[in-house]
CSV table of C-alpha atoms in Angstrom, one decimal:
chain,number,residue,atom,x,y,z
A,1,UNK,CA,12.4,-128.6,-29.8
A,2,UNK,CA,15.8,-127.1,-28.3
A,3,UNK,CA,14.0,-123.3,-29.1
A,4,UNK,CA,10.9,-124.7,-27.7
A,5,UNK,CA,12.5,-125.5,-24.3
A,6,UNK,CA,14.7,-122.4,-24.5
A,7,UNK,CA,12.2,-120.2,-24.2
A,8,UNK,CA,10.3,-122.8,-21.0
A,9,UNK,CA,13.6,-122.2,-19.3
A,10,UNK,CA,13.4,-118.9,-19.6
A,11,UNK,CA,9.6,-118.4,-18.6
A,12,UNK,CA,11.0,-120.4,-15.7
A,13,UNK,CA,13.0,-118.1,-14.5
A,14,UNK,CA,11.1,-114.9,-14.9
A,15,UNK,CA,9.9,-113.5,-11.4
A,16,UNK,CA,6.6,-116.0,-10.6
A,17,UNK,CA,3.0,-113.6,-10.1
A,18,UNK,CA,2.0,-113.4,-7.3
A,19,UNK,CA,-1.1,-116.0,-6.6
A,20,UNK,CA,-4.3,-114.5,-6.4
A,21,UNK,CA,-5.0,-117.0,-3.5
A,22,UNK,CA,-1.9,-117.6,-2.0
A,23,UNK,CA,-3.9,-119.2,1.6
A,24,UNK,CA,-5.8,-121.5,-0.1
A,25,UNK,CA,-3.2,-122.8,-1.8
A,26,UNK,CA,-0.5,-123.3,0.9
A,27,UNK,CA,-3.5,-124.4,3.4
A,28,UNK,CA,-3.9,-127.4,0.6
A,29,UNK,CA,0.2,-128.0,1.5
A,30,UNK,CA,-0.9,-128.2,5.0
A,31,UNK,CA,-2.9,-131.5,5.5
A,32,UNK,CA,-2.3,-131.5,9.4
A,33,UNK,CA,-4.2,-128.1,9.7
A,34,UNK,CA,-7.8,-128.2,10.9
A,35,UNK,CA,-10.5,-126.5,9.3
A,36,UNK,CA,-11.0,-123.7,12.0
A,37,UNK,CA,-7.0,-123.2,11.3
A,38,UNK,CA,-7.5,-122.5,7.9
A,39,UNK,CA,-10.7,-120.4,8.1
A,40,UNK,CA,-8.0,-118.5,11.3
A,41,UNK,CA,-5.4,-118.1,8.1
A,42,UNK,CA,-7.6,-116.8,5.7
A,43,UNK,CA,-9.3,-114.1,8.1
A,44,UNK,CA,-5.6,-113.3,9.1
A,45,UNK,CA,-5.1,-110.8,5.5
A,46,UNK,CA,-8.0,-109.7,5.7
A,47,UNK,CA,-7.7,-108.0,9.6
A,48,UNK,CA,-3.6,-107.4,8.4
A,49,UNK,CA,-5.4,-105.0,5.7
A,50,UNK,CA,-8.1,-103.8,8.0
A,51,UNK,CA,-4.9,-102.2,10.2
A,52,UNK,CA,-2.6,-101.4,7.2
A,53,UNK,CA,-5.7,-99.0,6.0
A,54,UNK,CA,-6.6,-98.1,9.5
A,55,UNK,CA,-3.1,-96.8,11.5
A,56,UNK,CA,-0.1,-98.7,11.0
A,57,UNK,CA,0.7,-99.2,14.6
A,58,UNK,CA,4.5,-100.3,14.5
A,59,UNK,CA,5.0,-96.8,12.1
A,60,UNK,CA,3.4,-95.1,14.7
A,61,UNK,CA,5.3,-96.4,17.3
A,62,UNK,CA,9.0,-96.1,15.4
A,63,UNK,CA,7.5,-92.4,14.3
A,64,UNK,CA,6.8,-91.2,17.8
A,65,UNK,CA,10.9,-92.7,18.7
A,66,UNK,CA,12.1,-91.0,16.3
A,67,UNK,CA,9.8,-87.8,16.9
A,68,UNK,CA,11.1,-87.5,20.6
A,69,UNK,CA,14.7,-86.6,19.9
A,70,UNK,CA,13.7,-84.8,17.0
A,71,UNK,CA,11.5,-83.0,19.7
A,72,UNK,CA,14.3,-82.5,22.0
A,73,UNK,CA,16.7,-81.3,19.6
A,74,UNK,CA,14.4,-78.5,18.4
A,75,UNK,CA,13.5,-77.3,22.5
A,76,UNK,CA,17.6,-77.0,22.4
A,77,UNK,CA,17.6,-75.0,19.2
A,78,UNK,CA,15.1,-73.2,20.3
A,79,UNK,CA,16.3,-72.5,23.6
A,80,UNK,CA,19.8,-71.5,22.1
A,81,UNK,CA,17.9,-69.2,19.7
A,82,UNK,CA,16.6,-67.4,22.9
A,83,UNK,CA,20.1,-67.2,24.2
A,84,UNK,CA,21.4,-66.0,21.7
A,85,UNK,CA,18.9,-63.0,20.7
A,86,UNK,CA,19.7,-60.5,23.1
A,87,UNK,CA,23.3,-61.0,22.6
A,88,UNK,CA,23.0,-59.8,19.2
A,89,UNK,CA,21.1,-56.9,20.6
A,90,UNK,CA,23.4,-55.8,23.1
A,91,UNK,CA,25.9,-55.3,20.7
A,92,UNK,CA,26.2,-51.9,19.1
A,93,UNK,CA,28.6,-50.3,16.8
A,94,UNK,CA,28.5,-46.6,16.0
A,95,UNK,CA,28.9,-45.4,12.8
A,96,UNK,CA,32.1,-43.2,12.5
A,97,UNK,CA,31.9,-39.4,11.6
A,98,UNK,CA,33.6,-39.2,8.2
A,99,UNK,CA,35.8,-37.1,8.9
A,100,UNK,CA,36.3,-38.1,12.9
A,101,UNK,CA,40.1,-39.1,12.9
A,102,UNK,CA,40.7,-36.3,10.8
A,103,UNK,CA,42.9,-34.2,14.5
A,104,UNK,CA,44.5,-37.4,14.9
A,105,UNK,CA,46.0,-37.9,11.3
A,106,UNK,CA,47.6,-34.4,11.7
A,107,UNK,CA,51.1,-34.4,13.1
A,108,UNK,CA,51.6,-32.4,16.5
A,109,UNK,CA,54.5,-30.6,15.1
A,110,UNK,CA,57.1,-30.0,17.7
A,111,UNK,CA,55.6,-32.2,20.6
A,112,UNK,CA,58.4,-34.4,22.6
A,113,UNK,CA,58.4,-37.5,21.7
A,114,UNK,CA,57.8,-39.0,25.4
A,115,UNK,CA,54.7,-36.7,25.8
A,116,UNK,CA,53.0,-37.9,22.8
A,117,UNK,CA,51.3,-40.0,24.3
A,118,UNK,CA,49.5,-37.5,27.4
A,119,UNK,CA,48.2,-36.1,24.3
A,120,UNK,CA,46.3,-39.1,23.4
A,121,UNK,CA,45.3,-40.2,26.7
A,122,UNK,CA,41.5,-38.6,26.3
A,123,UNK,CA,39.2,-39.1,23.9
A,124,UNK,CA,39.0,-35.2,22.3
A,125,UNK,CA,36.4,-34.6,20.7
A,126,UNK,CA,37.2,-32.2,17.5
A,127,UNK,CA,33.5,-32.0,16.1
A,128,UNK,CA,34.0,-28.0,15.7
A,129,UNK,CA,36.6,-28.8,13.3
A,130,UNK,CA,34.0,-31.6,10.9
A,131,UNK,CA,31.1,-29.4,11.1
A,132,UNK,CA,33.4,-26.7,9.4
A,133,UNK,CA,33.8,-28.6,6.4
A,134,UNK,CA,30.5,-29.4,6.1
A,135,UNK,CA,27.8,-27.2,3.9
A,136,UNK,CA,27.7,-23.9,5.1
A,137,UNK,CA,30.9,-24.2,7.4
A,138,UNK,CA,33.5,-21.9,8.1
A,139,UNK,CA,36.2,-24.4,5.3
A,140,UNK,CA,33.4,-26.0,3.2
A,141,UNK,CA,34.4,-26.1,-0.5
A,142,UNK,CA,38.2,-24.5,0.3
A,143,UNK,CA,41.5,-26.0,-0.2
A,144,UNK,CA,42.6,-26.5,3.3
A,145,UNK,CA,45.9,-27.2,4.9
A,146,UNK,CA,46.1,-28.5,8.5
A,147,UNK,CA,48.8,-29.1,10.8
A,148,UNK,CA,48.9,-29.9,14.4
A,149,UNK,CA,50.7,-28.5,17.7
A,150,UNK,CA,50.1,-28.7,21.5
A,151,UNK,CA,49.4,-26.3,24.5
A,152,UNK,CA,50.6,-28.0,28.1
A,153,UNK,CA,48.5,-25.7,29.9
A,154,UNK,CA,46.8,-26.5,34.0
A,155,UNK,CA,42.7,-27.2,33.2
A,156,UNK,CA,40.0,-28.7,35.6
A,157,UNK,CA,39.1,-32.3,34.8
A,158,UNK,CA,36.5,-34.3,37.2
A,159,UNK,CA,37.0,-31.5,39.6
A,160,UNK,CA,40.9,-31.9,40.0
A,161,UNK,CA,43.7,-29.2,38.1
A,162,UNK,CA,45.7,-31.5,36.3
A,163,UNK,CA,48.5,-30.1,33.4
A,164,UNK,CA,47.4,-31.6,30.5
A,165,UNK,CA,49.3,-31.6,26.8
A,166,UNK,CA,46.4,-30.1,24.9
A,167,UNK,CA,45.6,-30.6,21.0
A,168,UNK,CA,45.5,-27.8,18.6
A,169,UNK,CA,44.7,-27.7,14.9
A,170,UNK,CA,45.6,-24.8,12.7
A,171,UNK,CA,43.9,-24.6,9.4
A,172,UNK,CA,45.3,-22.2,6.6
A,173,UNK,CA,42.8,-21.4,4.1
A,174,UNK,CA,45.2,-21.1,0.4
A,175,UNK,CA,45.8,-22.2,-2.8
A,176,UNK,CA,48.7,-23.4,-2.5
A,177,UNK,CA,51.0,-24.8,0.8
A,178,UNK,CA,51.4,-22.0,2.8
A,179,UNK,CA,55.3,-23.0,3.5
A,180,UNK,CA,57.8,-26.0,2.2
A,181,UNK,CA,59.8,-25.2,5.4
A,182,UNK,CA,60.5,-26.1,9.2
A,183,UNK,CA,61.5,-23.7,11.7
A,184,UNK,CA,64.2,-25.0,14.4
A,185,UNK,CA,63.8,-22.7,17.1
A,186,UNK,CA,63.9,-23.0,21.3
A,187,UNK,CA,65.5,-20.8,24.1
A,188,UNK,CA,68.3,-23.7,24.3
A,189,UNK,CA,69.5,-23.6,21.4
A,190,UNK,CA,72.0,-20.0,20.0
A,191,UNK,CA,71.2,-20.1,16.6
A,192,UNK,CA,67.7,-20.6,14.7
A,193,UNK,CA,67.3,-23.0,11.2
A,194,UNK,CA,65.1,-22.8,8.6
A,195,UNK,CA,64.8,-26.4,7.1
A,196,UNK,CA,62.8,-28.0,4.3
A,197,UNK,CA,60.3,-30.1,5.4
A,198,UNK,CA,61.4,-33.4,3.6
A,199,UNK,CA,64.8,-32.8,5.7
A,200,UNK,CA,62.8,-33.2,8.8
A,201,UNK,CA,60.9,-36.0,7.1
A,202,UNK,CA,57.5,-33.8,6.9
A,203,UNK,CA,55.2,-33.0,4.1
A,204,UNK,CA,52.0,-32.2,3.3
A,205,UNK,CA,50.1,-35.0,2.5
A,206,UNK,CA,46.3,-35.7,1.3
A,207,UNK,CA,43.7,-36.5,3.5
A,208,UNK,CA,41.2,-39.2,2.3
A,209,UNK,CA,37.8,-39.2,4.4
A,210,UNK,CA,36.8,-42.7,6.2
A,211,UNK,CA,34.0,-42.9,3.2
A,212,UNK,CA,36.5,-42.5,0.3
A,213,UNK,CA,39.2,-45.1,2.3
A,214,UNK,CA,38.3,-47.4,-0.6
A,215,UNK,CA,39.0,-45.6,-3.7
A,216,UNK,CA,41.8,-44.9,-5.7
A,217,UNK,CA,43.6,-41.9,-4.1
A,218,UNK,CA,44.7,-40.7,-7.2
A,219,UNK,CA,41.7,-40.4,-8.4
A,220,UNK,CA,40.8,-37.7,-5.6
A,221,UNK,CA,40.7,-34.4,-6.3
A,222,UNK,CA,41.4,-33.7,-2.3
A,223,UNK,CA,40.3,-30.4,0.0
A,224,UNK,CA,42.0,-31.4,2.8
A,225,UNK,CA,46.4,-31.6,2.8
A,226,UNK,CA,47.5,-32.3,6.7
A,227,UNK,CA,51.2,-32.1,7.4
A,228,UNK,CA,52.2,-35.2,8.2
A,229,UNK,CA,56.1,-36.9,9.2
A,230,UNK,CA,57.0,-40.3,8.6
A,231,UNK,CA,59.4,-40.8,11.1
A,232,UNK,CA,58.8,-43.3,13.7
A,233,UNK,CA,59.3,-43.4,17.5
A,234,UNK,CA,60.4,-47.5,16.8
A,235,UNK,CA,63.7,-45.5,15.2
A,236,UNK,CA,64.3,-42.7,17.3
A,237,UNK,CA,66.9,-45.3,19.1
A,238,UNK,CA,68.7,-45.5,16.2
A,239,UNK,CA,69.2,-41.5,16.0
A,240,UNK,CA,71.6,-39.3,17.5
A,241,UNK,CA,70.4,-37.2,19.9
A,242,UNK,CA,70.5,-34.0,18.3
A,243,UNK,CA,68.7,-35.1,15.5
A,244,UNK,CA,65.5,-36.6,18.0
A,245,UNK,CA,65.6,-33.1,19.8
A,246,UNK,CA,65.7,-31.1,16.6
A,247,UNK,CA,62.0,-33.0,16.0
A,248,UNK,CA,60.8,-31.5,19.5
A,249,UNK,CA,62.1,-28.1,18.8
A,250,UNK,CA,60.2,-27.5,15.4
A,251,UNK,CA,57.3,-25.3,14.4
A,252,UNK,CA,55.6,-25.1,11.3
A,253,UNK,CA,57.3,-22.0,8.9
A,254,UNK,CA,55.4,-19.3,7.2
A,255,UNK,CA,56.8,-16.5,5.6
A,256,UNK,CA,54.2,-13.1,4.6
A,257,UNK,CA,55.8,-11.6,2.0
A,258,UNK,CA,52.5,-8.5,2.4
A,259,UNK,CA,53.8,-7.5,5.9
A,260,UNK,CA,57.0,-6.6,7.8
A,261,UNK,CA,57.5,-9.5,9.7
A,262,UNK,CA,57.9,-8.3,13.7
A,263,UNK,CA,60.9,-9.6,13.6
A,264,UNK,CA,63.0,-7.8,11.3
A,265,UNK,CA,61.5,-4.6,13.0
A,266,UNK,CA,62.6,-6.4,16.5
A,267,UNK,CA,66.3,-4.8,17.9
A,268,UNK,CA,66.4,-7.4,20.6
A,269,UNK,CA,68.6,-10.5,20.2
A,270,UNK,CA,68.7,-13.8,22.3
A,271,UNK,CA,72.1,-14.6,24.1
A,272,UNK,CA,73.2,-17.9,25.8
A,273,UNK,CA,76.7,-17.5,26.4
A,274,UNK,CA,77.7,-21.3,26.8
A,275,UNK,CA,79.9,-21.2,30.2
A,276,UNK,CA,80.4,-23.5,33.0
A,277,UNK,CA,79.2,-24.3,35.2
A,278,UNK,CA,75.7,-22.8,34.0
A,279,UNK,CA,75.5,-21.1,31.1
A,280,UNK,CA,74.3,-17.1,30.6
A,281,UNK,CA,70.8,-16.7,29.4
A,282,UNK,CA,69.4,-13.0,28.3
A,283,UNK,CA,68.1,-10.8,25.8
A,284,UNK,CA,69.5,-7.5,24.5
A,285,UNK,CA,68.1,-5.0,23.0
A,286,UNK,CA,71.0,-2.8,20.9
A,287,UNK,CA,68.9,0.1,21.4
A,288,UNK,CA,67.9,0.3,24.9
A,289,UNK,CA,70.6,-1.3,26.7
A,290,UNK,CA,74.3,0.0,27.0
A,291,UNK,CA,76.6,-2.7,26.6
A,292,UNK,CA,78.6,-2.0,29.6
A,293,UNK,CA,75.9,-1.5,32.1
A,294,UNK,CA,74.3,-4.7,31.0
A,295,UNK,CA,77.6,-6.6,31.7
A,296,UNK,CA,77.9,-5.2,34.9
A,297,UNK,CA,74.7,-5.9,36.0
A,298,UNK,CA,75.2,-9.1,34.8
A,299,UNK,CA,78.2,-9.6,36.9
A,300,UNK,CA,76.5,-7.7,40.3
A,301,UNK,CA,73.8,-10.8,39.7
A,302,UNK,CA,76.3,-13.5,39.8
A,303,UNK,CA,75.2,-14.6,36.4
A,304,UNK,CA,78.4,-13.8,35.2
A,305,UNK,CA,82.1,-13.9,36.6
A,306,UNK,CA,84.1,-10.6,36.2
A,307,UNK,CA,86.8,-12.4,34.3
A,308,UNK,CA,84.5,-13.7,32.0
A,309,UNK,CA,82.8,-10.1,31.6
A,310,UNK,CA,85.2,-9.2,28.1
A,311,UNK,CA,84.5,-12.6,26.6
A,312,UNK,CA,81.0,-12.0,27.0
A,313,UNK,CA,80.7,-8.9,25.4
A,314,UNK,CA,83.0,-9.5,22.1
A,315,UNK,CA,80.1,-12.4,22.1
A,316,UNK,CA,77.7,-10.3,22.9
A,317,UNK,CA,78.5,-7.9,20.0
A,318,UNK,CA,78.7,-10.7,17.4
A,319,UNK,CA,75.4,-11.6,18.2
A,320,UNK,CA,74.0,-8.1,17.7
A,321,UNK,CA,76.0,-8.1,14.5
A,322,UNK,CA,74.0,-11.2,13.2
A,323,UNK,CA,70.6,-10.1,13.8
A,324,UNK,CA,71.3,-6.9,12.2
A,325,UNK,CA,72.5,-8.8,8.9
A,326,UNK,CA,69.6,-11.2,9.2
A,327,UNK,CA,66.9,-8.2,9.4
A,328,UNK,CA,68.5,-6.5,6.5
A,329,UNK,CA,69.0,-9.7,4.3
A,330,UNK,CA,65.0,-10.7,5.1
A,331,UNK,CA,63.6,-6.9,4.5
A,332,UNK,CA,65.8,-7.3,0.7
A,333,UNK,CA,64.6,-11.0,0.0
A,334,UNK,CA,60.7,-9.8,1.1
A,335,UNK,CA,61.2,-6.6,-1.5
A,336,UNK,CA,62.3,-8.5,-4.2
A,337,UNK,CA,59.7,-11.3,-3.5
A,338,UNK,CA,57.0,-8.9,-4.1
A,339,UNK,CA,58.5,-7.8,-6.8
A,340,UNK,CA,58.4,-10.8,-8.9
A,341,UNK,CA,54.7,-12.1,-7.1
A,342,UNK,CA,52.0,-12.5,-9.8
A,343,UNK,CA,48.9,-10.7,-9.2
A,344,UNK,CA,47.5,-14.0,-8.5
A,345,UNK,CA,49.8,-15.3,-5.9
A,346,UNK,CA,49.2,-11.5,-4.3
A,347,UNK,CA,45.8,-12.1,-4.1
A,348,UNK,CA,46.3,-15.3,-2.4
A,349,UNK,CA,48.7,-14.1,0.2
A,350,UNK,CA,45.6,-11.3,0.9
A,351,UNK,CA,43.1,-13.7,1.6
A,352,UNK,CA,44.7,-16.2,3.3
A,353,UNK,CA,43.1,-16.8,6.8
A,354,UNK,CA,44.4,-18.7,10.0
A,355,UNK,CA,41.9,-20.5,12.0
A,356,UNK,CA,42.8,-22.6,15.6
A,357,UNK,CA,41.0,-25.5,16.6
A,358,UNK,CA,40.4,-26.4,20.1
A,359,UNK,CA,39.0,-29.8,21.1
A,360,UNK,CA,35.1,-29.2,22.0
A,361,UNK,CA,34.6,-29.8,26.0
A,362,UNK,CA,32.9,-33.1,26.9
A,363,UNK,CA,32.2,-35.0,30.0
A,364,UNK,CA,35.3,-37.3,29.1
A,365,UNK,CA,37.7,-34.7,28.5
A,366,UNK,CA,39.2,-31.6,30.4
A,367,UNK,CA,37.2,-28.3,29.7
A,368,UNK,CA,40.2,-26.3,27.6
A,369,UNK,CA,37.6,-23.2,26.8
A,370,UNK,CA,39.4,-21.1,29.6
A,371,UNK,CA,42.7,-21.3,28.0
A,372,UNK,CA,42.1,-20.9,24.0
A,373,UNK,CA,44.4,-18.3,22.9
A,374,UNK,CA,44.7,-16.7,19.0
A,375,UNK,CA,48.7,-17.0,19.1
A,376,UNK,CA,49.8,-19.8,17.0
A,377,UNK,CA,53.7,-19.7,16.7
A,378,UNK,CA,56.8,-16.7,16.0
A,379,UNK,CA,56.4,-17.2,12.5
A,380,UNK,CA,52.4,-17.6,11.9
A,381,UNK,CA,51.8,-14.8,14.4
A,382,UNK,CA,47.8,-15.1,15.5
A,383,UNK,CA,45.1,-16.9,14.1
A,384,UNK,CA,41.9,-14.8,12.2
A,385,UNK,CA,39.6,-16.7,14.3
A,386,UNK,CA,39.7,-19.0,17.2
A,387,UNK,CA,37.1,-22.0,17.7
């Protein structure tokens, strides 16, 4: 019996089904309810399913409330979508030239430091220079060292003559680095020096193209070597100012063993006789000039005082005495250079070629074709070609 009644108490408790006829049966509950009432109730599922099958009206209804902001909100997205599109046209990025900040990279060798930045005031345009190391240029496929200098010279810009610091690039076609030395040379200063580059904190240096920024420079088998210096105009403060000025008065060294350099055949030597209260500048030539004529002269000028005139020419004398030893001591070290050159390094001191880059004239920048010259510096005499 107590199994019996377990399992009633549980069939009690399991969800009831629903009644097939569940108006009839609460109608019977109902004994107040007329019989119009009850035929009312039992028509009442029947026009609830009629609707449910239909439209459900209250779905509608919540559908369309919930359509509306749904509506709104897309009218805004689309509206910012609108807004938005010719924005992103608008904007345009150029692609760079591969090689276009190629000018820039190379240090102006011997440019003040306070002028620097006149040279990078315009926009120059040094196309002339990619194209050549491109297929069928003047440097394509050659091992190429670059270095930089600039021209103040007076050029026409927007219809005004303006002095402008002008940006040149010299490209030496070799094998090897034309030079591991810096000259140190200016009208100001007596005596010249011939430095090596690290000294002055220069080198050459590889060149990676924009497209090959990426990769391993290592791995690079590089074309291009630019002389470049590391020292910064943050730390020129912390210099002494001989040191900044011997940075302004450098030029880039070359020495051709093939040739007599003009100088060694040169008899005329640079004096500044340091007096106050303005020092003496001239040159002498030990050939033309007689010593005591020039001093006189000199003195008839008022460039020099008659009781300096025997200081000045015991100085004078020395200096002579100099330039002789230097031309003699660079004749003997060019002879025994050649000497011991390989036939190979001969060949490449043949064919090496100088070529001078001008910036290409544009309607942004000042037109510099009027003054290009071939001259490149005392010791790299003119260039083969100038573009």
């Amino acid at each position: 019996m107590r199994r019996g009644a377990k399992r009633k108490t549980t069939h009690k408790d399991e969800a009831p089904k629903e009644p097939t006829q569940p108006i009839e049966e609460n109608t019977k509950n109902e004994p107040s309810q007329s019989a119009e009432e009850r035929k009312d109730e039992q028509r009442k599922p029947a026009e609830e399913k009629r609707i449910e099958l239909n439209e459900p009206v209250q779905e509608e209804t919540s559908k369309k409330v919930d359509e509306e902001p749904n509506k709104k909100a897309a009218k805004g997205r689309a509206k910012r979508a609108k807004t938005s599109k010719p924005e992103a046209e608008d904007e345009y990025f150029p692609d760079k030239r591969n090689l276009e900040d190629l000018w820039q990279q190379v240090f102006p060798v011997g440019t003040e430091w306070d002028q620097l930045d006149m040279v990078y005031q315009y926009k120059w345009n040094f196309s002339n220079l990619e194209d050549a190391f491109e297929e069928g240029g003047l440097l394509y496929n050659q091992k190429v060292y670059l270095f930089g200098c600039t021209e103040p010279q007076l050029v026409s810009f927007q219809g005004q003559g303006k002095v402008t610091m002008i940006p040149v690039v010299v490209a030496v076609v070799s094998p090897f680095p034309p030079s591991d030395k810096i000259g140190i040379k200016s009208v100001q200063r007596e005596t010249e020096e011939i430095l090596p580059m690290k000294q002055m904190k220069m080198d050459w240096v590889p060149y990676i193209p924009l497209e090959n920024r990426d990769s391993q420079v290592e791995r690079l088998k590089s074309q291009i070597f630019i002389l470049g210096c590391t020292q910064r105009r943050a730390g020129l403060k912390h210099l002494k100012l001989e040191r900044v000025k011997k940075f302004e008065y450098c030029l880039p060294y070359f020495y051709q063993p093939l040739q007599e350099d003009e100088l060694e055949q040169s008899t005329v030597v640079q004096i500044l006789f340091p007096i106050d209260p303005k020092p003496v500048f001239c040159e002498f030539d030990w050939e033309l000039d007689e010593l005591e004529e020039f001093t006189d002269k000199l003195i008839e000028e008022e460039e020099l005082s008659s009781d300096q005139k025997d200081a000045f020419k015991d100085f004078l004398k020395e200096k002579v005495r100099e330039a002789k030893k230097a031309n003699r001591e660079a004749r003997e070290a060019r002879r025994k250079a050649l000497e011991e050159m390989s036939g190979e390094t001969r060949a490449a001191f043949e064919n090496m070629k100088f070529y001078k880059f001008y910036p290409v004239s544009t309607s942004d920048t000042p037109d510099v074709s009027g003054v290009k010259a071939p001259f490149i510096n005392r010791y790299y005499g003119k260039a083969h070609r100038v573009l």
